mmCIF file of C-alpha atoms in Angstrom:
data_model
loop_
_atom_site.group_PDB
_atom_site.id
_atom_site.type_symbol
_atom_site.label_atom_id
_atom_site.label_comp_id
_atom_site.label_asym_id
_atom_site.label_seq_id
_atom_site.Cartn_x
_atom_site.Cartn_y
_atom_site.Cartn_z
ATOM 1 C CA MET A 1 182.999 162.174 33.501
ATOM 2 C CA MET A 2 183.547 158.792 35.187
ATOM 3 C CA SER A 3 184.704 160.455 38.393
ATOM 4 C CA LEU A 4 181.348 162.198 38.716
ATOM 5 C CA LEU A 5 179.614 158.846 39.006
ATOM 6 C CA PHE A 6 181.335 158.155 42.307
ATOM 7 C CA LEU A 7 179.697 161.249 43.778
ATOM 8 C CA VAL A 8 176.261 159.655 43.527
ATOM 9 C CA LEU A 9 174.972 158.633 46.959
ATOM 10 C CA ILE A 10 173.917 155.016 47.385
ATOM 11 C CA SER A 11 170.237 155.047 48.382
ATOM 12 C CA VAL A 12 167.440 152.672 49.307
ATOM 13 C CA CYS A 13 163.951 153.182 47.822
ATOM 14 C CA TRP A 14 160.523 151.972 48.858
ATOM 15 C CA ALA A 15 156.840 152.878 48.443
ATOM 16 C CA ASP A 16 154.765 154.344 51.250
ATOM 17 C CA PRO A 17 151.967 156.827 51.977
ATOM 18 C CA HIS A 18 152.812 160.416 51.100
ATOM 19 C CA PRO A 19 152.692 162.816 54.113
ATOM 20 C CA ASP A 20 150.957 165.561 52.152
ATOM 21 C CA ASN A 21 150.339 168.741 54.172
ATOM 22 C CA SER A 22 146.860 169.230 52.765
ATOM 23 C CA SER A 23 145.499 165.753 53.402
ATOM 24 C CA LEU A 24 145.760 162.738 55.678
ATOM 25 C CA GLU A 25 144.370 160.387 53.044
ATOM 26 C CA HIS A 26 146.356 157.717 51.238
ATOM 27 C CA GLU A 27 148.638 158.578 48.338
ATOM 28 C CA ARG A 28 151.729 156.780 47.109
ATOM 29 C CA ILE A 29 155.262 158.148 46.709
ATOM 30 C CA ILE A 30 158.756 156.715 46.340
ATOM 31 C CA HIS A 31 160.832 157.404 49.476
ATOM 32 C CA ILE A 32 164.633 157.659 49.254
ATOM 33 C CA GLN A 33 166.748 157.137 52.364
ATOM 34 C CA GLU A 34 170.404 158.112 52.370
ATOM 35 C CA GLU A 35 172.369 155.427 54.151
ATOM 36 C CA ASN A 36 174.906 157.902 55.517
ATOM 37 C CA GLY A 37 172.295 159.897 57.481
ATOM 38 C CA PRO A 38 170.983 159.240 61.002
ATOM 39 C CA ARG A 39 168.316 156.540 60.626
ATOM 40 C CA LEU A 40 164.836 157.061 62.097
ATOM 41 C CA LEU A 41 163.986 154.425 64.709
ATOM 42 C CA VAL A 42 160.524 153.605 66.075
ATOM 43 C CA VAL A 43 160.404 151.667 69.346
ATOM 44 C CA ALA A 44 157.592 150.092 71.390
ATOM 45 C CA GLU A 45 158.662 149.885 75.036
ATOM 46 C CA GLN A 46 156.323 146.917 75.581
ATOM 47 C CA ALA A 47 155.421 144.303 72.969
ATOM 48 C CA LYS A 48 152.114 143.358 74.656
ATOM 49 C CA ILE A 49 149.654 145.436 76.672
ATOM 50 C CA PHE A 50 146.847 143.989 78.793
ATOM 51 C CA SER A 51 143.477 145.610 79.406
ATOM 52 C CA GLN A 52 139.783 144.767 79.715
ATOM 53 C CA ARG A 53 136.524 145.755 78.074
ATOM 54 C CA GLY A 54 135.405 149.246 79.074
ATOM 55 C CA GLY A 55 138.872 150.320 80.215
ATOM 56 C CA ASN A 56 141.431 152.704 78.756
ATOM 57 C CA VAL A 57 144.840 151.675 77.457
ATOM 58 C CA THR A 58 148.006 153.265 76.086
ATOM 59 C CA LEU A 59 149.860 151.517 73.250
ATOM 60 C CA PRO A 60 153.494 152.679 73.611
ATOM 61 C CA CYS A 61 155.442 154.074 70.660
ATOM 62 C CA LYS A 62 158.400 156.476 70.557
ATOM 63 C CA PHE A 63 160.723 157.570 67.763
ATOM 64 C CA TYR A 64 164.379 158.613 67.685
ATOM 65 C CA HIS A 65 167.243 159.079 65.301
ATOM 66 C CA GLU A 66 169.914 156.401 65.544
ATOM 67 C CA HIS A 67 172.933 157.346 67.700
ATOM 68 C CA THR A 68 171.229 160.585 68.784
ATOM 69 C CA SER A 69 168.609 161.644 71.307
ATOM 70 C CA ILE A 70 166.931 163.924 68.784
ATOM 71 C CA ALA A 71 163.287 163.134 68.037
ATOM 72 C CA GLY A 72 163.086 164.899 64.688
ATOM 73 C CA SER A 73 165.252 166.866 62.302
ATOM 74 C CA GLY A 74 163.020 169.938 62.485
ATOM 75 C CA THR A 75 163.003 170.305 58.704
ATOM 76 C CA HIS A 76 160.089 167.924 58.021
ATOM 77 C CA LYS A 77 156.695 167.445 59.613
ATOM 78 C CA ILE A 78 156.308 164.203 61.536
ATOM 79 C CA ARG A 79 153.480 161.953 60.334
ATOM 80 C CA VAL A 80 152.221 159.307 62.760
ATOM 81 C CA LYS A 81 149.971 156.542 61.519
ATOM 82 C CA TRP A 82 148.378 153.753 63.566
ATOM 83 C CA THR A 83 146.787 150.730 61.898
ATOM 84 C CA LYS A 84 145.403 147.424 63.155
ATOM 85 C CA LEU A 85 146.645 144.203 61.580
ATOM 86 C CA THR A 86 143.946 141.707 60.654
ATOM 87 C CA SER A 87 144.195 138.256 62.221
ATOM 88 C CA ASP A 88 145.365 136.755 58.914
ATOM 89 C CA TYR A 89 147.892 139.613 58.429
ATOM 90 C CA LEU A 90 146.649 140.129 54.862
ATOM 91 C CA LYS A 91 145.642 143.746 55.336
ATOM 92 C CA GLU A 92 145.660 146.683 57.737
ATOM 93 C CA VAL A 93 142.720 148.638 59.126
ATOM 94 C CA ASP A 94 143.206 152.391 59.579
ATOM 95 C CA VAL A 95 142.928 153.571 63.176
ATOM 96 C CA PHE A 96 144.478 157.048 63.509
ATOM 97 C CA VAL A 97 146.665 159.480 61.547
ATOM 98 C CA ALA A 98 148.310 162.677 62.801
ATOM 99 C CA MET A 99 150.511 165.246 61.053
ATOM 100 C CA GLY A 100 151.143 168.699 62.427
ATOM 101 C CA HIS A 101 147.847 170.001 63.792
ATOM 102 C CA HIS A 102 145.816 167.571 61.673
ATOM 103 C CA ARG A 103 144.205 164.576 63.397
ATOM 104 C CA LYS A 104 141.946 161.881 61.964
ATOM 105 C CA SER A 105 140.497 158.698 63.462
ATOM 106 C CA TYR A 106 138.652 156.017 61.527
ATOM 107 C CA GLY A 107 135.607 153.766 61.835
ATOM 108 C CA LYS A 108 134.702 152.513 65.284
ATOM 109 C CA TYR A 109 137.779 154.271 66.696
ATOM 110 C CA GLN A 110 136.342 157.730 66.038
ATOM 111 C CA GLY A 111 136.155 159.703 69.268
ATOM 112 C CA ARG A 112 138.005 156.984 71.207
ATOM 113 C CA VAL A 113 141.661 157.395 70.155
ATOM 114 C CA PHE A 114 144.268 160.145 70.447
ATOM 115 C CA LEU A 115 148.031 160.540 70.857
ATOM 116 C CA ARG A 116 149.540 160.782 74.332
ATOM 117 C CA GLU A 117 152.312 163.221 73.241
ATOM 118 C CA SER A 118 153.982 163.327 76.656
ATOM 119 C CA SER A 119 157.185 164.412 74.873
ATOM 120 C CA GLU A 120 158.188 165.544 71.390
ATOM 121 C CA ASN A 121 159.067 161.956 70.400
ATOM 122 C CA ASP A 122 155.984 160.294 71.927
ATOM 123 C CA ALA A 123 153.654 158.708 69.347
ATOM 124 C CA SER A 124 151.854 156.450 71.845
ATOM 125 C CA LEU A 125 148.163 155.850 71.143
ATOM 126 C CA ILE A 126 145.517 156.071 73.865
ATOM 127 C CA ILE A 127 142.371 154.003 73.268
ATOM 128 C CA THR A 128 139.403 154.715 75.533
ATOM 129 C CA ASN A 129 136.335 152.601 76.320
ATOM 130 C CA ILE A 130 137.967 149.378 75.110
ATOM 131 C CA MET A 131 135.708 147.106 73.026
ATOM 132 C CA LEU A 132 136.052 143.362 72.437
ATOM 133 C CA GLU A 133 136.843 144.080 68.790
ATOM 134 C CA ASP A 134 139.882 146.184 69.814
ATOM 135 C CA TYR A 135 141.799 143.022 70.671
ATOM 136 C CA GLY A 136 144.719 142.399 68.290
ATOM 137 C CA ARG A 137 148.011 143.744 66.952
ATOM 138 C CA TYR A 138 148.577 147.400 66.130
ATOM 139 C CA LYS A 139 151.285 148.981 64.007
ATOM 140 C CA CYS A 140 152.781 152.383 64.808
ATOM 141 C CA GLU A 141 154.404 154.012 61.778
ATOM 142 C CA VAL A 142 156.346 157.278 61.940
ATOM 143 C CA ILE A 143 157.317 159.142 58.750
ATOM 144 C CA GLU A 144 159.694 162.108 58.591
ATOM 145 C CA GLY A 145 160.577 163.373 55.171
ATOM 146 C CA LEU A 146 162.241 160.517 53.320
ATOM 147 C CA GLU A 147 162.484 158.207 56.323
ATOM 148 C CA ASP A 148 160.064 155.966 58.175
ATOM 149 C CA ASP A 149 160.040 153.058 60.600
ATOM 150 C CA THR A 150 157.439 150.918 62.374
ATOM 151 C CA ALA A 151 156.787 149.032 65.598
ATOM 152 C CA VAL A 152 154.049 146.539 66.479
ATOM 153 C CA VAL A 153 152.188 146.330 69.802
ATOM 154 C CA ALA A 154 149.720 143.599 70.792
ATOM 155 C CA LEU A 155 146.615 144.506 72.810
ATOM 156 C CA SER A 156 145.387 141.559 74.870
ATOM 157 C CA LEU A 157 142.145 141.504 76.854
ATOM 158 C CA GLU A 158 141.306 139.685 80.049
ATOM 159 C CA GLY A 159 138.469 137.320 79.262
ATOM 160 C CA VAL A 160 137.257 133.795 78.590
ATOM 161 C CA VAL A 161 137.003 131.560 75.515
ATOM 162 C CA PHE A 162 133.980 129.270 75.218
ATOM 163 C CA PRO A 163 132.779 126.800 72.572
ATOM 164 C CA TYR A 164 129.428 127.517 71.004
ATOM 165 C CA SER A 165 126.968 125.657 68.783
ATOM 166 C CA PRO A 166 123.377 126.709 67.977
ATOM 167 C CA ARG A 167 120.057 125.007 68.630
ATOM 168 C CA LEU A 168 120.426 123.151 65.312
ATOM 169 C CA GLY A 169 123.272 121.163 66.844
ATOM 170 C CA ARG A 170 126.889 120.316 66.150
ATOM 171 C CA TYR A 171 128.656 121.584 63.000
ATOM 172 C CA ASN A 172 125.946 123.861 61.637
ATOM 173 C CA LEU A 173 127.728 127.217 61.206
ATOM 174 C CA ASN A 174 129.682 128.567 58.259
ATOM 175 C CA PHE A 175 132.319 131.186 59.096
ATOM 176 C CA HIS A 176 130.037 134.210 58.683
ATOM 177 C CA GLU A 177 127.264 132.614 60.732
ATOM 178 C CA ALA A 178 129.842 131.746 63.382
ATOM 179 C CA GLN A 179 130.917 135.379 63.617
ATOM 180 C CA GLN A 180 127.310 136.489 64.061
ATOM 181 C CA ALA A 181 126.571 133.752 66.585
ATOM 182 C CA CYS A 182 129.350 135.071 68.827
ATOM 183 C CA LEU A 183 128.193 138.681 68.440
ATOM 184 C CA ASP A 184 124.657 137.645 69.375
ATOM 185 C CA GLN A 185 125.999 136.219 72.646
ATOM 186 C CA ASP A 186 127.952 139.333 73.724
ATOM 187 C CA SER A 187 131.269 138.027 72.403
ATOM 188 C CA ILE A 188 133.490 137.910 69.328
ATOM 189 C CA ILE A 189 134.964 134.990 67.424
ATOM 190 C CA ALA A 190 138.168 133.966 69.204
ATOM 191 C CA SER A 191 141.671 134.219 67.776
ATOM 192 C CA PHE A 192 144.170 131.370 67.773
ATOM 193 C CA ASP A 193 146.190 133.127 70.498
ATOM 194 C CA GLN A 194 143.096 133.326 72.695
ATOM 195 C CA LEU A 195 142.247 129.661 72.125
ATOM 196 C CA TYR A 196 145.851 128.671 72.805
ATOM 197 C CA GLU A 197 145.864 130.559 76.120
ATOM 198 C CA ALA A 198 142.535 128.934 77.032
ATOM 199 C CA TRP A 199 144.027 125.507 76.258
ATOM 200 C CA ARG A 200 147.026 126.298 78.486
ATOM 201 C CA SER A 201 144.511 127.160 81.221
ATOM 202 C CA GLY A 202 142.804 123.773 80.851
ATOM 203 C CA LEU A 203 140.162 124.133 78.118
ATOM 204 C CA ASP A 204 139.397 120.713 76.633
ATOM 205 C CA TRP A 205 136.799 120.427 73.868
ATOM 206 C CA CYS A 206 136.441 117.702 71.279
ATOM 207 C CA ASN A 207 134.367 119.618 68.692
ATOM 208 C CA ALA A 208 136.210 121.643 66.059
ATOM 209 C CA GLY A 209 135.314 125.329 65.781
ATOM 210 C CA TRP A 210 136.011 128.366 63.635
ATOM 211 C CA LEU A 211 138.618 130.930 64.694
ATOM 212 C CA SER A 212 138.939 134.542 63.568
ATOM 213 C CA ASP A 213 141.630 133.784 60.963
ATOM 214 C CA GLY A 214 139.313 131.341 59.165
ATOM 215 C CA SER A 215 141.016 128.228 60.517
ATOM 216 C CA VAL A 216 139.176 125.367 62.262
ATOM 217 C CA GLN A 217 140.764 124.006 65.453
ATOM 218 C CA TYR A 218 139.994 122.449 68.848
ATOM 219 C CA PRO A 219 141.864 122.189 72.194
ATOM 220 C CA ILE A 220 142.653 118.848 73.838
ATOM 221 C CA THR A 221 144.229 118.583 77.302
ATOM 222 C CA LYS A 222 143.202 114.935 77.899
ATOM 223 C CA PRO A 223 143.904 112.854 74.766
ATOM 224 C CA ARG A 224 141.337 110.112 74.142
ATOM 225 C CA GLU A 225 140.085 107.947 71.292
ATOM 226 C CA PRO A 226 137.190 110.096 70.006
ATOM 227 C CA CYS A 227 139.426 113.197 69.976
ATOM 228 C CA GLY A 228 142.461 112.355 67.868
ATOM 229 C CA GLY A 229 143.489 109.199 69.762
ATOM 230 C CA LYS A 230 144.518 108.470 73.341
ATOM 231 C CA ASN A 231 148.193 108.089 72.420
ATOM 232 C CA THR A 232 148.497 111.597 70.972
ATOM 233 C CA VAL A 233 149.988 114.530 72.851
ATOM 234 C CA PRO A 234 147.818 117.315 74.308
ATOM 235 C CA GLY A 235 147.545 120.418 72.158
ATOM 236 C CA VAL A 236 145.411 122.554 69.887
ATOM 237 C CA ARG A 237 144.394 120.342 66.953
ATOM 238 C CA ASN A 238 144.327 122.146 63.610
ATOM 239 C CA TYR A 239 141.924 121.165 60.808
ATOM 240 C CA GLY A 240 143.382 123.888 58.580
ATOM 241 C CA PHE A 241 141.555 126.525 56.542
ATOM 242 C CA TRP A 242 138.160 125.723 55.028
ATOM 243 C CA ASP A 243 135.641 127.349 52.697
ATOM 244 C CA LYS A 244 134.073 130.151 54.756
ATOM 245 C CA ASP A 245 130.751 129.923 52.905
ATOM 246 C CA LYS A 246 130.254 126.182 52.504
ATOM 247 C CA SER A 247 132.101 124.464 55.356
ATOM 248 C CA ARG A 248 130.243 124.091 58.646
ATOM 249 C CA TYR A 249 131.619 123.728 62.163
ATOM 250 C CA ASP A 250 131.052 125.044 65.665
ATOM 251 C CA VAL A 251 132.788 128.234 66.823
ATOM 252 C CA PHE A 252 135.002 129.389 69.678
ATOM 253 C CA CYS A 253 133.896 132.745 71.069
ATOM 254 C CA PHE A 254 135.718 135.212 73.335
ATOM 255 C CA THR A 255 134.174 137.593 75.838
ATOM 256 C CA SER A 256 135.444 139.868 78.597
ATOM 257 C CA ASN A 257 134.077 141.582 81.687
ATOM 258 C CA PHE A 258 130.875 143.622 81.456
ATOM 259 C CA ASN A 259 129.457 146.828 82.888
ATOM 260 C CA GLY A 260 126.374 145.498 84.602
ATOM 261 C CA ARG A 261 124.920 142.908 86.955
ATOM 262 C CA PHE A 262 124.482 139.234 86.082
ATOM 263 C CA TYR A 263 122.141 137.338 88.392
ATOM 264 C CA TYR A 264 119.721 134.439 88.828
ATOM 265 C CA LEU A 265 116.226 135.815 89.176
ATOM 266 C CA ILE A 266 114.432 134.668 92.313
ATOM 267 C CA HIS A 267 110.923 133.820 91.155
ATOM 268 C CA PRO A 268 108.115 131.880 92.894
ATOM 269 C CA THR A 269 107.678 129.461 89.967
ATOM 270 C CA LYS A 270 109.648 127.906 87.144
ATOM 271 C CA LEU A 271 109.125 129.508 83.743
ATOM 272 C CA THR A 272 108.779 128.806 80.056
ATOM 273 C CA TYR A 273 111.205 130.653 77.803
ATOM 274 C CA ASP A 274 108.760 133.471 76.966
ATOM 275 C CA GLU A 275 107.820 133.839 80.630
ATOM 276 C CA ALA A 276 111.517 134.018 81.507
ATOM 277 C CA VAL A 277 112.106 136.838 78.998
ATOM 278 C CA GLN A 278 109.186 138.803 80.441
ATOM 279 C CA ALA A 279 110.265 138.171 84.043
ATOM 280 C CA CYS A 280 113.680 139.730 83.392
ATOM 281 C CA LEU A 281 112.094 142.722 81.643
ATOM 282 C CA LYS A 282 109.715 143.208 84.574
ATOM 283 C CA ASP A 283 112.767 143.240 86.866
ATOM 284 C CA GLY A 284 114.345 146.055 84.840
ATOM 285 C CA ALA A 285 116.787 143.746 83.060
ATOM 286 C CA GLN A 286 117.097 141.494 80.017
ATOM 287 C CA ILE A 287 117.501 137.764 79.757
ATOM 288 C CA ALA A 288 121.255 137.070 79.937
ATOM 289 C CA LYS A 289 123.389 135.931 77.012
ATOM 290 C CA VAL A 290 125.761 132.979 76.879
ATOM 291 C CA GLY A 291 128.835 135.237 76.864
ATOM 292 C CA GLN A 292 127.630 136.920 80.029
ATOM 293 C CA ILE A 293 127.212 133.683 81.988
ATOM 294 C CA PHE A 294 130.736 132.614 80.965
ATOM 295 C CA ALA A 295 132.204 136.014 81.914
ATOM 296 C CA ALA A 296 130.422 135.981 85.285
ATOM 297 C CA TRP A 297 131.621 132.428 85.963
ATOM 298 C CA LYS A 298 135.245 132.877 84.862
ATOM 299 C CA LEU A 299 135.984 136.487 85.858
ATOM 300 C CA LEU A 300 133.687 136.953 88.870
ATOM 301 C CA GLY A 301 133.587 133.403 90.228
ATOM 302 C CA TYR A 302 129.799 133.290 89.927
ATOM 303 C CA ASP A 303 128.410 130.004 91.251
ATOM 304 C CA ARG A 304 124.809 128.807 91.144
ATOM 305 C CA CYS A 305 123.462 125.262 91.042
ATOM 306 C CA ASP A 306 120.175 126.264 89.403
ATOM 307 C CA ALA A 307 119.627 125.680 85.687
ATOM 308 C CA GLY A 308 118.250 128.748 83.942
ATOM 309 C CA TRP A 309 117.170 130.014 80.541
ATOM 310 C CA LEU A 310 119.510 132.188 78.473
ATOM 311 C CA ALA A 311 118.773 134.449 75.496
ATOM 312 C CA ASP A 312 119.617 131.861 72.827
ATOM 313 C CA GLY A 313 117.065 129.407 74.264
ATOM 314 C CA SER A 314 119.668 127.240 75.956
ATOM 315 C CA VAL A 315 119.611 126.267 79.628
ATOM 316 C CA ARG A 316 122.861 126.381 81.611
ATOM 317 C CA TYR A 317 124.239 126.970 85.095
ATOM 318 C CA PRO A 318 127.677 128.169 86.328
ATOM 319 C CA ILE A 319 129.700 126.199 88.877
ATOM 320 C CA SER A 320 132.930 127.706 90.186
ATOM 321 C CA ARG A 321 133.029 125.447 93.292
ATOM 322 C CA PRO A 322 132.555 121.806 92.209
ATOM 323 C CA ARG A 323 130.470 119.751 94.648
ATOM 324 C CA LYS A 324 128.136 116.803 94.782
ATOM 325 C CA ARG A 325 125.118 117.198 92.483
ATOM 326 C CA CYS A 326 126.653 120.392 91.045
ATOM 327 C CA SER A 327 129.423 119.421 88.628
ATOM 328 C CA PRO A 328 131.392 117.302 91.141
ATOM 329 C CA ASN A 329 134.457 116.846 88.926
ATOM 330 C CA GLU A 330 135.221 120.320 87.558
ATOM 331 C CA ALA A 331 134.388 123.997 87.619
ATOM 332 C CA ALA A 332 132.410 124.757 84.474
ATOM 333 C CA VAL A 333 129.363 126.317 82.917
ATOM 334 C CA ARG A 334 127.140 123.255 82.674
ATOM 335 C CA PHE A 335 125.014 122.854 79.565
ATOM 336 C CA VAL A 336 121.554 121.296 79.963
ATOM 337 C CA GLY A 337 120.547 121.704 76.327
ATOM 338 C CA PHE A 338 117.978 123.530 74.190
ATOM 339 C CA PRO A 339 114.669 122.438 75.759
ATOM 340 C CA ASP A 340 111.212 123.002 74.304
ATOM 341 C CA LYS A 341 110.583 126.723 74.841
ATOM 342 C CA LYS A 342 106.828 126.388 75.206
ATOM 343 C CA HIS A 343 106.549 123.492 77.628
ATOM 344 C CA LYS A 344 109.756 123.034 79.642
ATOM 345 C CA LEU A 345 110.068 125.004 82.882
ATOM 346 C CA TYR A 346 113.290 126.423 84.358
ATOM 347 C CA GLY A 347 114.620 129.423 86.207
ATOM 348 C CA VAL A 348 116.232 132.328 84.352
ATOM 349 C CA TYR A 349 119.473 134.309 84.394
ATOM 350 C CA CYS A 350 119.108 138.049 83.855
ATOM 351 C CA PHE A 351 121.502 140.884 83.051
ATOM 352 C CA ARG A 352 121.010 144.520 84.018
ATOM 353 C CA ALA A 353 123.387 146.962 82.306
ATOM 354 C CA TYR A 354 124.747 149.927 84.251
ATOM 355 C CA ASN A 355 124.373 153.352 82.655
#
């Protein structure tokens, strides 16, 4: 009787979605992997992929069996599942699931994602018409019978991070209002990685702002007394995590290129805010948003020394070539303020989307 016990295979168990043939929805099952068998391996050929808004991108993912070139055993259907990791890594958002001839995409990915399938072991995901919200880390999971493995790929977008505060002034946004403020200006709330890259590129801002993970931080390249002290080292200062409903700060937004034309409207007279809105509409466009002036300045090198109204009621102008009377010390989008909409007169920046 005792000798029979030694015939039991040593196994490893874990819980994971059940690849049921009749459904792609989530169920739970205990998987058992025999350690003596060829182990399933999932590999991403690149850890980070770069793209831009409106483009198409392929997130690489292939699967093999260890020590063999065989993609699958042939006895079990392969189930491929793609999810997006949230910025705080606390949960996953379903993107795409495939098993046999069944395919299902989820949410805002519907109609925009499919598998490349260039070979029998290719589980790479193609995302079309990239959106700002697609930025982030994606997990490719392959399940075959009792085995599964995963790989993670980061999708990074070319773009620009900019600090934003509303007409009410500094430190007036809770986290949810900060998210909406960015969306209203053709952008999304920035991630820490995006803010860090902006800091490495020279972004220096002394006001703390929300990031997508719920933290509050600010980038300093030139240490000085009002911003943490002049004897401190440059870096991204971290205030930590605060109450998303009650705490109030500014926000760092991220935007990318756009499919349209950003321009300063040539008009015979200066305009009030309402006149500026109507002037853009009459020209077949809309008054431009803050994200669009930053994208035009950073990604297209747009340069204009004329202050103009924007959609949020602010007045700004973009300088990519610093010169006397036009931001002599640095290239920047200069902020004039939030003038009186009814009485102050300025030019206007418009945006015409391409169909």
